Coordinates of C-alpha atoms and ligand atoms in Angstrom, one line a residue:
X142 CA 24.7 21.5 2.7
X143 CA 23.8 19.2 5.6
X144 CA 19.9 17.5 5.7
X145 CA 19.2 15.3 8.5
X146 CA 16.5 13.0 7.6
X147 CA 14.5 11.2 10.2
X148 CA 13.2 7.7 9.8
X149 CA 15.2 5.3 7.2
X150 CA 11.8 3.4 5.5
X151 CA 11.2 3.9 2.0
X152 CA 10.7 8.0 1.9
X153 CA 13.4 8.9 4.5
X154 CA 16.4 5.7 3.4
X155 CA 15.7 6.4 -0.7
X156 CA 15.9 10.2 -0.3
X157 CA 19.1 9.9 2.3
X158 CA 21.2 7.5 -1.1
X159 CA 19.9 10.1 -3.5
X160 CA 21.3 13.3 -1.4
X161 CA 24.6 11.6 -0.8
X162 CA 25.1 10.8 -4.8
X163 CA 24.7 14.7 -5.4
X164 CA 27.3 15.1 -2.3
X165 CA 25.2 15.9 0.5
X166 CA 26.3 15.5 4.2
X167 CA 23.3 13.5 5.5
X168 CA 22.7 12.0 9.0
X169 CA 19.8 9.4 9.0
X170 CA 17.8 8.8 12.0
X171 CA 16.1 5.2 12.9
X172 CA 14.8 3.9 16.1
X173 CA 13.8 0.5 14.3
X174 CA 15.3 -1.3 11.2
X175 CA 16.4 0.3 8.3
X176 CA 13.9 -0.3 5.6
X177 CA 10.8 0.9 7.7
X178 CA 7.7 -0.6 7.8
X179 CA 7.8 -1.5 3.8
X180 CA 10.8 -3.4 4.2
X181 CA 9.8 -5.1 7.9
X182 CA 6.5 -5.1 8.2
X183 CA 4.8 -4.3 5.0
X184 CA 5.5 -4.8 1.6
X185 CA 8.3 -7.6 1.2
X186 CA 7.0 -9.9 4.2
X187 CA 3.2 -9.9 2.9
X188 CA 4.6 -10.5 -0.7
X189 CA 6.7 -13.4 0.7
X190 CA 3.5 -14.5 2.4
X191 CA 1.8 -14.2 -1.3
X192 CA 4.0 -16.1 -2.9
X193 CA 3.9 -19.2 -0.5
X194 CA 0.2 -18.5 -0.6
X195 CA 0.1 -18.9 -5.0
X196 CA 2.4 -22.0 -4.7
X197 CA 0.2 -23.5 -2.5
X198 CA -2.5 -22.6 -5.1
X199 CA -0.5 -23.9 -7.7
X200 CA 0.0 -27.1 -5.9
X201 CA -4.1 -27.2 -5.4
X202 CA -5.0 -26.9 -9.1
X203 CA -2.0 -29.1 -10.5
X204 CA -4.6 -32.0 -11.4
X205 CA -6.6 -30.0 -13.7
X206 CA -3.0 -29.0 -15.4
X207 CA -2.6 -32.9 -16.0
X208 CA -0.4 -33.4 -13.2
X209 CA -1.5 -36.3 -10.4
X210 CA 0.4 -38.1 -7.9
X211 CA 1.1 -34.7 -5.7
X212 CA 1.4 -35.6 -2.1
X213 CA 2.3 -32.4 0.1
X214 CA 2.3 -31.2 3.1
X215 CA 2.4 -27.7 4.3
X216 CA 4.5 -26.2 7.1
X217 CA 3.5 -22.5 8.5
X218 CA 6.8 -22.2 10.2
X219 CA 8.9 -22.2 7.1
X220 CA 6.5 -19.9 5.3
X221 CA 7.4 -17.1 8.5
X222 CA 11.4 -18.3 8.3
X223 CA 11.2 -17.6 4.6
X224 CA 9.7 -14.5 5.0
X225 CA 12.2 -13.6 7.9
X226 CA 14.9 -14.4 5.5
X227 CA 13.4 -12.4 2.7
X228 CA 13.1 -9.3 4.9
X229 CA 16.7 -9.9 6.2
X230 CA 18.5 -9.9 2.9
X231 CA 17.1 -6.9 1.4
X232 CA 17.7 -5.1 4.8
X233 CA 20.7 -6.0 4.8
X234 CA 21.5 -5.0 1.0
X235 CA 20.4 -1.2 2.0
X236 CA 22.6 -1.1 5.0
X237 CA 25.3 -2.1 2.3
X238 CA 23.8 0.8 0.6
X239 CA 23.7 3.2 2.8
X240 CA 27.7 2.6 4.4
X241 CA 28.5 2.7 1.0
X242 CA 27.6 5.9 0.5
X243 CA 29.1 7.4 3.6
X244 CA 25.9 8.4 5.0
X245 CA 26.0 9.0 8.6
X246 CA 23.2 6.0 10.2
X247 CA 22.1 7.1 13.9
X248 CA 20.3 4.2 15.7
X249 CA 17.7 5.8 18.5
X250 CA 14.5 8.2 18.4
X251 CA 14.5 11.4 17.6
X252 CA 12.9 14.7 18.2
X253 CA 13.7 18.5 17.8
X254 CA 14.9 20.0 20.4
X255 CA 14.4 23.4 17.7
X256 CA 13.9 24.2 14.2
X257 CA 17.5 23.4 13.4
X258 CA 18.7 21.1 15.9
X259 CA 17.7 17.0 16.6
X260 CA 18.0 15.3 20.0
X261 CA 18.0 11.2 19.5
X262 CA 18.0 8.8 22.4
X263 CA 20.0 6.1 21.1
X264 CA 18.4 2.8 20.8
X265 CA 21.4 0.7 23.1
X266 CA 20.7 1.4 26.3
X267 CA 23.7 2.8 27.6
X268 CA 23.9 5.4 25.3
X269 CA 22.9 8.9 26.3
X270 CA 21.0 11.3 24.1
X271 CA 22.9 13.0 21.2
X272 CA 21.9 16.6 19.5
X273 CA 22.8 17.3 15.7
X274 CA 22.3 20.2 13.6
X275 CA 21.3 20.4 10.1
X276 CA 20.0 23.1 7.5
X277 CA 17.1 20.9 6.2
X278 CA 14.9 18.6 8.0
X279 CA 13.3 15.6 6.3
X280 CA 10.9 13.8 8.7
X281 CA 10.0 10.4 7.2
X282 CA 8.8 8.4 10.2
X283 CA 5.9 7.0 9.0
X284 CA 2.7 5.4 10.1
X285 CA 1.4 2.8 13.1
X286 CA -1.6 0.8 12.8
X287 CA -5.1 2.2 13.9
X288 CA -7.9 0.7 16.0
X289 CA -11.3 1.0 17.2
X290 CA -12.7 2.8 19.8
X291 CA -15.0 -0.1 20.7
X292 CA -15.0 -2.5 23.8
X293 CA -12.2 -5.1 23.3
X294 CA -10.5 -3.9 20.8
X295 CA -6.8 -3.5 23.1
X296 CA -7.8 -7.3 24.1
X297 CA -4.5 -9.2 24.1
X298 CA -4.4 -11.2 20.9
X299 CA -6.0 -9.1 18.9
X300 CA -3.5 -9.1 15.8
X301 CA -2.2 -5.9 13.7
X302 CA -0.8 -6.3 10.7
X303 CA 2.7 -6.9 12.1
X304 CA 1.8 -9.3 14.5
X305 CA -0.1 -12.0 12.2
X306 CA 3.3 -11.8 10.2
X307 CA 5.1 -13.8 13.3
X308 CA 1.7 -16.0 14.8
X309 CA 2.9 -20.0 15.0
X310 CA -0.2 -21.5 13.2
X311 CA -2.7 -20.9 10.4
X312 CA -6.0 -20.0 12.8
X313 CA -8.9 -22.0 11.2
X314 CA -11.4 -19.4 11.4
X315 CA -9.4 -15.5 11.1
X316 CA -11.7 -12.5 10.9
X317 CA -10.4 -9.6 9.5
X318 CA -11.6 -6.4 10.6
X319 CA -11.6 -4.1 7.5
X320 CA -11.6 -4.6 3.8
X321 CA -8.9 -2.1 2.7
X322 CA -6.2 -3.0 0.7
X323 CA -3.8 -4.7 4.0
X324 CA -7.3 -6.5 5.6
X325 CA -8.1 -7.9 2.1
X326 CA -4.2 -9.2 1.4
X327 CA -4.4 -10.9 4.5
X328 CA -7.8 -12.3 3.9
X329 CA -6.4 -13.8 0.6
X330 CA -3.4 -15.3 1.5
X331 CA -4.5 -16.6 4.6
X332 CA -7.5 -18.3 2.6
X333 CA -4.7 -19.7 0.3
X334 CA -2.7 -21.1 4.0
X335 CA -6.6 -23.2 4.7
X336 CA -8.2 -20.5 7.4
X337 CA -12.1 -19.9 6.7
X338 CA -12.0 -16.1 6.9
X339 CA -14.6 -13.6 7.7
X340 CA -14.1 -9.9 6.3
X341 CA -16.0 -7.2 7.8
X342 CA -15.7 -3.9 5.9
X343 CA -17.7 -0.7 7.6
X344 CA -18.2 0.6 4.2
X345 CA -20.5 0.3 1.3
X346 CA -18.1 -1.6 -0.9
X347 CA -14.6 -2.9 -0.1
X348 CA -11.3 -0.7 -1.0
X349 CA -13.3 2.7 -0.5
X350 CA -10.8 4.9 -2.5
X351 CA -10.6 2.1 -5.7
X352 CA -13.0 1.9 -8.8
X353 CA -16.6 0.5 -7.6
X354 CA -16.7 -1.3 -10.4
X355 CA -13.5 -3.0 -9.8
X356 CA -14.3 -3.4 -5.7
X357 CA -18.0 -4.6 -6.5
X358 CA -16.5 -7.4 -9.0
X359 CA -13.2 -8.5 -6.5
X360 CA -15.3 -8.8 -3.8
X361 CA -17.6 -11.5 -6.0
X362 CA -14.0 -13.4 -7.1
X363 CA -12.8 -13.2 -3.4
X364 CA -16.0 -14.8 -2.7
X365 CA -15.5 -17.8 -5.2
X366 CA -12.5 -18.5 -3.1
X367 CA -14.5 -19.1 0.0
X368 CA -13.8 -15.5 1.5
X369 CA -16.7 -14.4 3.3
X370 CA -16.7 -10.4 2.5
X371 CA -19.7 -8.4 4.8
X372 CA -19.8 -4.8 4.0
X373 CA -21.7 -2.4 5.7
X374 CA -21.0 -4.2 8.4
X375 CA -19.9 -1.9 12.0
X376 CA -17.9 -3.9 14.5
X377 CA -19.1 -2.4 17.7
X378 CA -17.2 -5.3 20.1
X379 CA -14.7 -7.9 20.5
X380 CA -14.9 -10.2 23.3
X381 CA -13.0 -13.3 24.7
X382 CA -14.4 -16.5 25.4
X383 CA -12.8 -19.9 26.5
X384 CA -10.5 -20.5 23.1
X385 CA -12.0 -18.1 20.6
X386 CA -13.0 -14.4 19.5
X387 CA -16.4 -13.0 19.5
X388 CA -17.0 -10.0 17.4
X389 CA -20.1 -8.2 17.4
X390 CA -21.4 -6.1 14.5
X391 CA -24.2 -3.7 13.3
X392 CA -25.6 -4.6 9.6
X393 CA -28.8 -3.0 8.4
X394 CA -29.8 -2.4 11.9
X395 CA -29.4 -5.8 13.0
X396 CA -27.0 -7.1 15.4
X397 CA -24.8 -10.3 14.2
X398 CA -22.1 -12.0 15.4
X399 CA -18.8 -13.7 13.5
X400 CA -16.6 -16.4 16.1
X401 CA -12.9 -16.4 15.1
X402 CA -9.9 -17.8 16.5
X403 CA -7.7 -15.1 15.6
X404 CA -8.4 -11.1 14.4
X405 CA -6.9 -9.0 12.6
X406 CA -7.6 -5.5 13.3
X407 CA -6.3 -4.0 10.0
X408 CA -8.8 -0.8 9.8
X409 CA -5.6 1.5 8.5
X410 CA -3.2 3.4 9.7
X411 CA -2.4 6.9 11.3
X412 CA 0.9 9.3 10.9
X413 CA 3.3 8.4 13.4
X414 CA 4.1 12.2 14.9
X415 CA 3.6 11.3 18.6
X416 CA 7.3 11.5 19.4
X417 CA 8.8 13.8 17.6
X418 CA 7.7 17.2 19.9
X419 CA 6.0 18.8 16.6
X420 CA 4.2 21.6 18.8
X421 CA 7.1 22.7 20.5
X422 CA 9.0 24.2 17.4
X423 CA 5.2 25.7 15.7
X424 CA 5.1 22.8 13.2
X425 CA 1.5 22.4 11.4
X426 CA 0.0 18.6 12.0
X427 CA -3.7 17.4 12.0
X428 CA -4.8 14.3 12.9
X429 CA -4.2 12.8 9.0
X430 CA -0.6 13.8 9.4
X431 CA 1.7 16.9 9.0
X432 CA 0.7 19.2 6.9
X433 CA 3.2 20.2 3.3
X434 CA 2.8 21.8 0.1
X435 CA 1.5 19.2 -2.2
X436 CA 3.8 19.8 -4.6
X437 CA 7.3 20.1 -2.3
X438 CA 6.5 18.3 0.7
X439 CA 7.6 21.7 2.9
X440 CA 5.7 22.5 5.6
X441 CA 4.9 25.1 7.6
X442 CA 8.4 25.8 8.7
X443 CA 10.4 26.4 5.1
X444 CA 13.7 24.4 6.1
X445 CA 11.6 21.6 7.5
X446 CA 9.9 18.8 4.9
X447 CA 7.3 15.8 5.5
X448 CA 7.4 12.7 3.1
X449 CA 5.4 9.6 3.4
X450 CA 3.3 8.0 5.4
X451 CA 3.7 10.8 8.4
X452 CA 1.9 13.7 5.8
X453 CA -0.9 11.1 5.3
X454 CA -1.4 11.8 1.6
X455 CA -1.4 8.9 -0.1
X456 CA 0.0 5.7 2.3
X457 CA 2.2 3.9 -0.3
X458 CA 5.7 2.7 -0.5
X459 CA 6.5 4.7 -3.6
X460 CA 4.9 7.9 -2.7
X461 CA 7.0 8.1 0.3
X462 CA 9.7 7.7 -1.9
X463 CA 9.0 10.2 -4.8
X464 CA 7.5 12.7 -2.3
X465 CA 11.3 12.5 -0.9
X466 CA 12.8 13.2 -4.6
X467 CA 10.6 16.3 -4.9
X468 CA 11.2 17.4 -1.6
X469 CA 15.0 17.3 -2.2
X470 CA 14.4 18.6 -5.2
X471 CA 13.1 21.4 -3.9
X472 CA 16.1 21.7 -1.6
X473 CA 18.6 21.5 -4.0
X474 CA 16.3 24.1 -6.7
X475 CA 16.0 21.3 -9.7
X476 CA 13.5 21.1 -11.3
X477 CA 11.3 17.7 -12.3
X478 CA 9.0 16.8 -14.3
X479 CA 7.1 13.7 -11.1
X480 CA 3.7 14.0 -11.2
X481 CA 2.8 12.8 -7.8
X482 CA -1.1 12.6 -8.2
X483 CA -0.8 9.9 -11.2
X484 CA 0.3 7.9 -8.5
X485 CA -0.4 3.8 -9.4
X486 CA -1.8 1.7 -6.6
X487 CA -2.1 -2.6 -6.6
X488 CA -4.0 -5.1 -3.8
X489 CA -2.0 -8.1 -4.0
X490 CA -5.2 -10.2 -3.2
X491 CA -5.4 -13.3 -5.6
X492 CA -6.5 -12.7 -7.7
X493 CA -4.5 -8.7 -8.2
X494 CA -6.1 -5.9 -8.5
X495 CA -4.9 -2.5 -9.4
X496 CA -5.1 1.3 -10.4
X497 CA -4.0 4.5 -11.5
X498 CA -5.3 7.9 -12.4
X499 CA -9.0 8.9 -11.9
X500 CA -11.9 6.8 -11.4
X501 CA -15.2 7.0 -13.7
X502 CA -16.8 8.3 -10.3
X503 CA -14.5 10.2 -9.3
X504 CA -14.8 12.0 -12.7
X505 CA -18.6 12.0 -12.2
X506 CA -18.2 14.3 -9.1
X507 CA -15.6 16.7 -10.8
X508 CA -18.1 17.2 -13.9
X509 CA -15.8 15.7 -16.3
X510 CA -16.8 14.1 -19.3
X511 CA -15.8 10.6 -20.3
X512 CA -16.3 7.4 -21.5
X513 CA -15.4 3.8 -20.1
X514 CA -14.0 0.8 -22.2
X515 CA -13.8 -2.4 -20.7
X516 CA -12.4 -5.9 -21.7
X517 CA -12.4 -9.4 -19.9
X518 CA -9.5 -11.4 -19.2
X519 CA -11.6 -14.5 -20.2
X520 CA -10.8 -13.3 -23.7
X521 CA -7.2 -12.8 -23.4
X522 CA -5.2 -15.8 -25.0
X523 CA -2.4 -15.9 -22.2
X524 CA -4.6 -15.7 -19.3
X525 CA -6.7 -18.9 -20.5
X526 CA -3.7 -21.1 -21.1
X527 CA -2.9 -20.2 -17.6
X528 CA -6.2 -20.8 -16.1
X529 CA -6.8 -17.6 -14.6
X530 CA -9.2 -16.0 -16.6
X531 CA -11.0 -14.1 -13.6
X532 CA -11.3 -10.4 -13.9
X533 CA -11.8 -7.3 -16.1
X534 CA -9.5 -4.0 -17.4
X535 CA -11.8 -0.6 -17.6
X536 CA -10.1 2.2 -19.0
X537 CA -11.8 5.7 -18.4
X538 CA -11.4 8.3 -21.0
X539 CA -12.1 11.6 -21.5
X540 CA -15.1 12.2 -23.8
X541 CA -15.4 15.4 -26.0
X542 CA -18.1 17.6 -23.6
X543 CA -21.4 18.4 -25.1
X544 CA -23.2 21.4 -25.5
X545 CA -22.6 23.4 -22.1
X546 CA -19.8 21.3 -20.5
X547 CA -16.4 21.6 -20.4
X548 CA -13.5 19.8 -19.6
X549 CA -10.0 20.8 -18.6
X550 CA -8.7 17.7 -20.6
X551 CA -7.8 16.7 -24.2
X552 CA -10.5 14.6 -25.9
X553 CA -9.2 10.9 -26.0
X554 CA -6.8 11.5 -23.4
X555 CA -6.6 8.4 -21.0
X556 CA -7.2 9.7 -16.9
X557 CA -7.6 6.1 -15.8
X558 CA -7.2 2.7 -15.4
X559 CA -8.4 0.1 -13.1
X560 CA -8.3 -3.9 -13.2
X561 CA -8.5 -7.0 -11.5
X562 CA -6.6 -10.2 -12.7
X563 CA -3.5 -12.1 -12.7
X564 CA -0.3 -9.4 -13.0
X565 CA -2.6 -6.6 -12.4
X566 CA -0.1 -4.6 -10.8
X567 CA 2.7 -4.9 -13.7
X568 CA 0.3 -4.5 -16.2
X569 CA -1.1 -1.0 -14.3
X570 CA 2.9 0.1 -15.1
X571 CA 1.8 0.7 -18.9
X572 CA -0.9 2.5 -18.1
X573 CA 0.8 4.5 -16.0
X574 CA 3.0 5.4 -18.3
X575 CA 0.3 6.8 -20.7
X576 CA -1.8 8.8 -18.0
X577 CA 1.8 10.3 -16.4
X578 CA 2.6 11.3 -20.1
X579 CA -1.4 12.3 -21.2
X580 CA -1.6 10.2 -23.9
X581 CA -4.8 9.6 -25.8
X582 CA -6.6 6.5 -26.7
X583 CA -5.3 6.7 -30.4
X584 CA -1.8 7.1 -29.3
X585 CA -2.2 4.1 -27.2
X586 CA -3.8 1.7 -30.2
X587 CA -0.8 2.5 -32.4
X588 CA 1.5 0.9 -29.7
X589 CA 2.2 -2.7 -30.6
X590 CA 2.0 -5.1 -27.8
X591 CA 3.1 -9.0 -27.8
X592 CA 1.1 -11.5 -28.1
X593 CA 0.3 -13.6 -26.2
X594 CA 1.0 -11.6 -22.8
X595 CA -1.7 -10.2 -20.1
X596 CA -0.9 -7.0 -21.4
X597 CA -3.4 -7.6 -24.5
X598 CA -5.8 -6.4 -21.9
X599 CA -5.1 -3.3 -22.3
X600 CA -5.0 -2.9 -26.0
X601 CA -8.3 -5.1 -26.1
X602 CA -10.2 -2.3 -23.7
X603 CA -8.7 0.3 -26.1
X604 CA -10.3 -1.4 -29.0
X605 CA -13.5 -2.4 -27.3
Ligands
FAD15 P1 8.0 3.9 7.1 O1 8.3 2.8 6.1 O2 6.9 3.6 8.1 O3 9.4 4.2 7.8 C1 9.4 5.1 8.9 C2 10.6 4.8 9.8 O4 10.8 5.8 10.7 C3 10.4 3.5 10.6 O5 11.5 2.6 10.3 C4 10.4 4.0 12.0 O6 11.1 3.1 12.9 C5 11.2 5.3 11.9 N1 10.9 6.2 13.0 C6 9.6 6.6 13.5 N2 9.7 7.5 14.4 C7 11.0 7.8 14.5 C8 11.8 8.7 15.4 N3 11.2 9.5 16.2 N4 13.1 8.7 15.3 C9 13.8 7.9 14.4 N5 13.1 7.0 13.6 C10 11.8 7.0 13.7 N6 2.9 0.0 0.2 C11 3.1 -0.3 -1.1 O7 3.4 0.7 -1.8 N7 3.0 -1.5 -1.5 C12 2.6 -2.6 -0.7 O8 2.5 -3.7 -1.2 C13 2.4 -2.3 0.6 N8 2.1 -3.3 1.5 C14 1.9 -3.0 2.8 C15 1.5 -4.1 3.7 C16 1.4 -3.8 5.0 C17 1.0 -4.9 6.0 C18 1.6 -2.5 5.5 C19 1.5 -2.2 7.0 C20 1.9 -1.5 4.7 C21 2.1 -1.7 3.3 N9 2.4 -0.7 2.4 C22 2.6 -1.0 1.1 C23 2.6 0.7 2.9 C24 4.1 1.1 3.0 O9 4.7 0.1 3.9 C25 4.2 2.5 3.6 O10 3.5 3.3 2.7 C26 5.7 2.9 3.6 O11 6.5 2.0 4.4 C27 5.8 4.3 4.0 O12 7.1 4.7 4.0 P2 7.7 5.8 5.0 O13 9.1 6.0 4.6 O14 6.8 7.0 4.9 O15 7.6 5.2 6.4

């Protein structure tokens, strides 16, 4: 059997390691770096970028841990260099990988030529273009950054969030166009680095798809931080003066204005199909992405699959990845047991926030019956001896249905979990766990957790 899989980020490079193990001939396309936009411009840099940014935090609180005499300075440069270095030893580590494996690496673009057969125009210049042949098709190319359709948004300097990875200084004053999960990770570190920072989120309440409960009480701990957070707000222009930005927005009907040095246009992100001559072989897109079967990732065109970003289902780094184990899966007829719609989702703001499984409103709107339990990490022993005891744990559970109602779930079983707070998003792994399995609350109090560890959170919304 012989897949060729197009785009090496984290859904095309994991799925090509994972066909090769189970002896698959497989020919993996890139035009950029190997590791996508996760491994370049995504996931490791900005987490590179957060941990210079909690240093520095560190650094700015030391005095109230009993440590004086601190005397530092703080050099943007060697936060990007780090970062560069970060990104180029993991890339390098899966282009160890994937030689390893004998999987056959093509550097240039491609796109079909027909349902079976791949033309890529190789990325050194004196190549010429090359066709290959498979019997499956993974496409994996992933997203690009959106923008507005208002005046000034294609001004030069107007950052995405690849470029603010690579700018020279910390701006002073940075407004962030859009409080989704990449505008608000931005907004936090680069409050950490010493810029004032303006958010302006079109919305009623900042991450749209996240608990609004959890959103409503981040946006009030971003705000302690000095992160200025307007929602509702709808940027209708960007304009140049002399030396600095002025963006233009609608709030209530009233026209207000933020000046910024820098912007970040970071208003999410759109499937990256434009290349790959979709309409020419019949394949099925929209404008969120190509369309698959949610559960096998095939499209319209059996022998063809879309995983990650480019099917626009759910934007994340491991999505794209187990959406390419299912769609293999499906290649190879094994069977699974992956859930992909208990799929766990963090913000690495500071402080974290994260999620998995169904939201109390979401649960609301689908009629289901449950009840929420909440607990504080001010009352958790290891987040007070660390000093962050900012943020909560709600855990929504299904309730037994009164007279009249039904529900398609077990009574006690757990459908979600949302928090805010320092580890969020390695403490969401446990309760990810339990919703992937369908555990219920009972099953949950009986496990024993250690004390003292953020994870008490859990176990003290359980109880509460
Ligand atoms: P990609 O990683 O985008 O890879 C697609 C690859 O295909 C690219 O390398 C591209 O060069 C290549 N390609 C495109 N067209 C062609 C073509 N025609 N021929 C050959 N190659 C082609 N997700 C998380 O889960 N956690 C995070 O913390 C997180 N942080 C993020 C921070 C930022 C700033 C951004 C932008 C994204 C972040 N994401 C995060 C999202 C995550 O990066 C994506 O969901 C993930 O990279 C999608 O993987 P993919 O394999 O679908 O596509």
């Amino acid at each position: 059997m012989k897949i060729i899989i197009i785009g090496a980020g984290p859904g095309g490079y994991e799925t090509a390691l994972l066909a090769a193990e189970r002896g698959v001939e497989v020919v993996l396309v890139e035009s950029g770096h190997v590791g996508g936009t996760c491994l370049n411009e995504g996931c490791i840099p900005t987490k590179s970028f957060c941990k210079n940014a909690e240093v520095l935090d560190g650094l700015r609180e030391a005095e109230s841990f009993g440590i004086t005499g601190l005397d530092f300075g703080f050099d943007f440069s060697s936060v990007v260099s780090r970062k560069n270095a970060v990104v180029e030893q993991l890339r390098g580590g899966v282009e160890g990988l994937l030689a390893h494996k004998n999987i056959t690496l093509v550097r240039g673009k491609a796109s079909f030529k027909d349902e079976h057969t791949i033309t890529v125009i190789p990325s050194e210049v004196e190549g010429s273009p090359q066709e290959y042949t498979a019997d499956y098709v993974i496409i994996a190319t992933g997203s690009v950054s959106a923008s507005l359709p208002i005046p000034g948004a294609d001004l030069p300097g107007i950052l995405t969030s690849k470029e603010i990875l690579d700018i020279e200084e910390v701006p002073q004053r940075l407004c962030v166009i859009g409080g989704g999960v990449i505008g608000l990770e931005f907004a936090s570190v680069f409050r950490s680095f010493g810029s004032e920072v303006t958010v302006l989120e079109y919305c009623k309440d900042i991450l749209p798809r996240f608990d609004t409960d959890l959103a409503k009480r981040l946006k009030q701990s971003l705000g302690k931080r000095g992160i200025e957070i307007n929602t509702q707000a709808q940027v209708t222009s960007i304009e140049k003066l002399d030396s600095e930005y002025r963006i233009t927005y609608l709030r209530k009907g009233k026209e207000e204005t933020v000046l910024a040095d820098k912007v970040l246009m970071a208003v999410g992100r759109k499937a990256n199909v434009g290349s790959l001559n979709l309409a020419d072989i019949g394949l099925e897109y929209t404008g969120r992405g190509i369309t698959v079967d949610d559960r096998t990732m095939q499209t319209n065109i059996p022998h063809i699959y879309a995983v990650g970003d480019i099917n626009g289902k759910m934007m994340l780094a491991h999505a794209a990845t187990f959406q390419g184990i299912v769609a293999l899966d499906h290649i190879m007829g094994i069977e699974n047991h992956i859930d992909l719609s208990v799929m766990p989702a963090a913000v690495f703001t500071s402080p974290e926030a994260a999620s998995v499984g169904m939201t109390e409103d979401e649960c609301k709107e689908k009629g289901i019956p449950v009840k929420c339990l909440k607990s504080f990490f001010r009352a958790n022993g290891k987040a007070v001896t660390m000093g962050q005891t900012d943020g909560f744990c709600k855990l929504v559970v299904a309730a037994q249905p009164k007279d009249g109602q039904s529900s398609p779930y077990m009574t006690g079983q757990l459908l979600g979990c949302h928090l805010y707070g320092p580890h969020a998003s390695d403490i969401v792994q446990e309760a990810c766990a339990l919703v992937t399995r369908k555990a219920t609350l009972e099953e949950f109090k009986d496990i024993i957790h250690t004390h003292p560890t953020l994870a008490e959170v859990l176990q003290s919304a359980a109880h509460s």
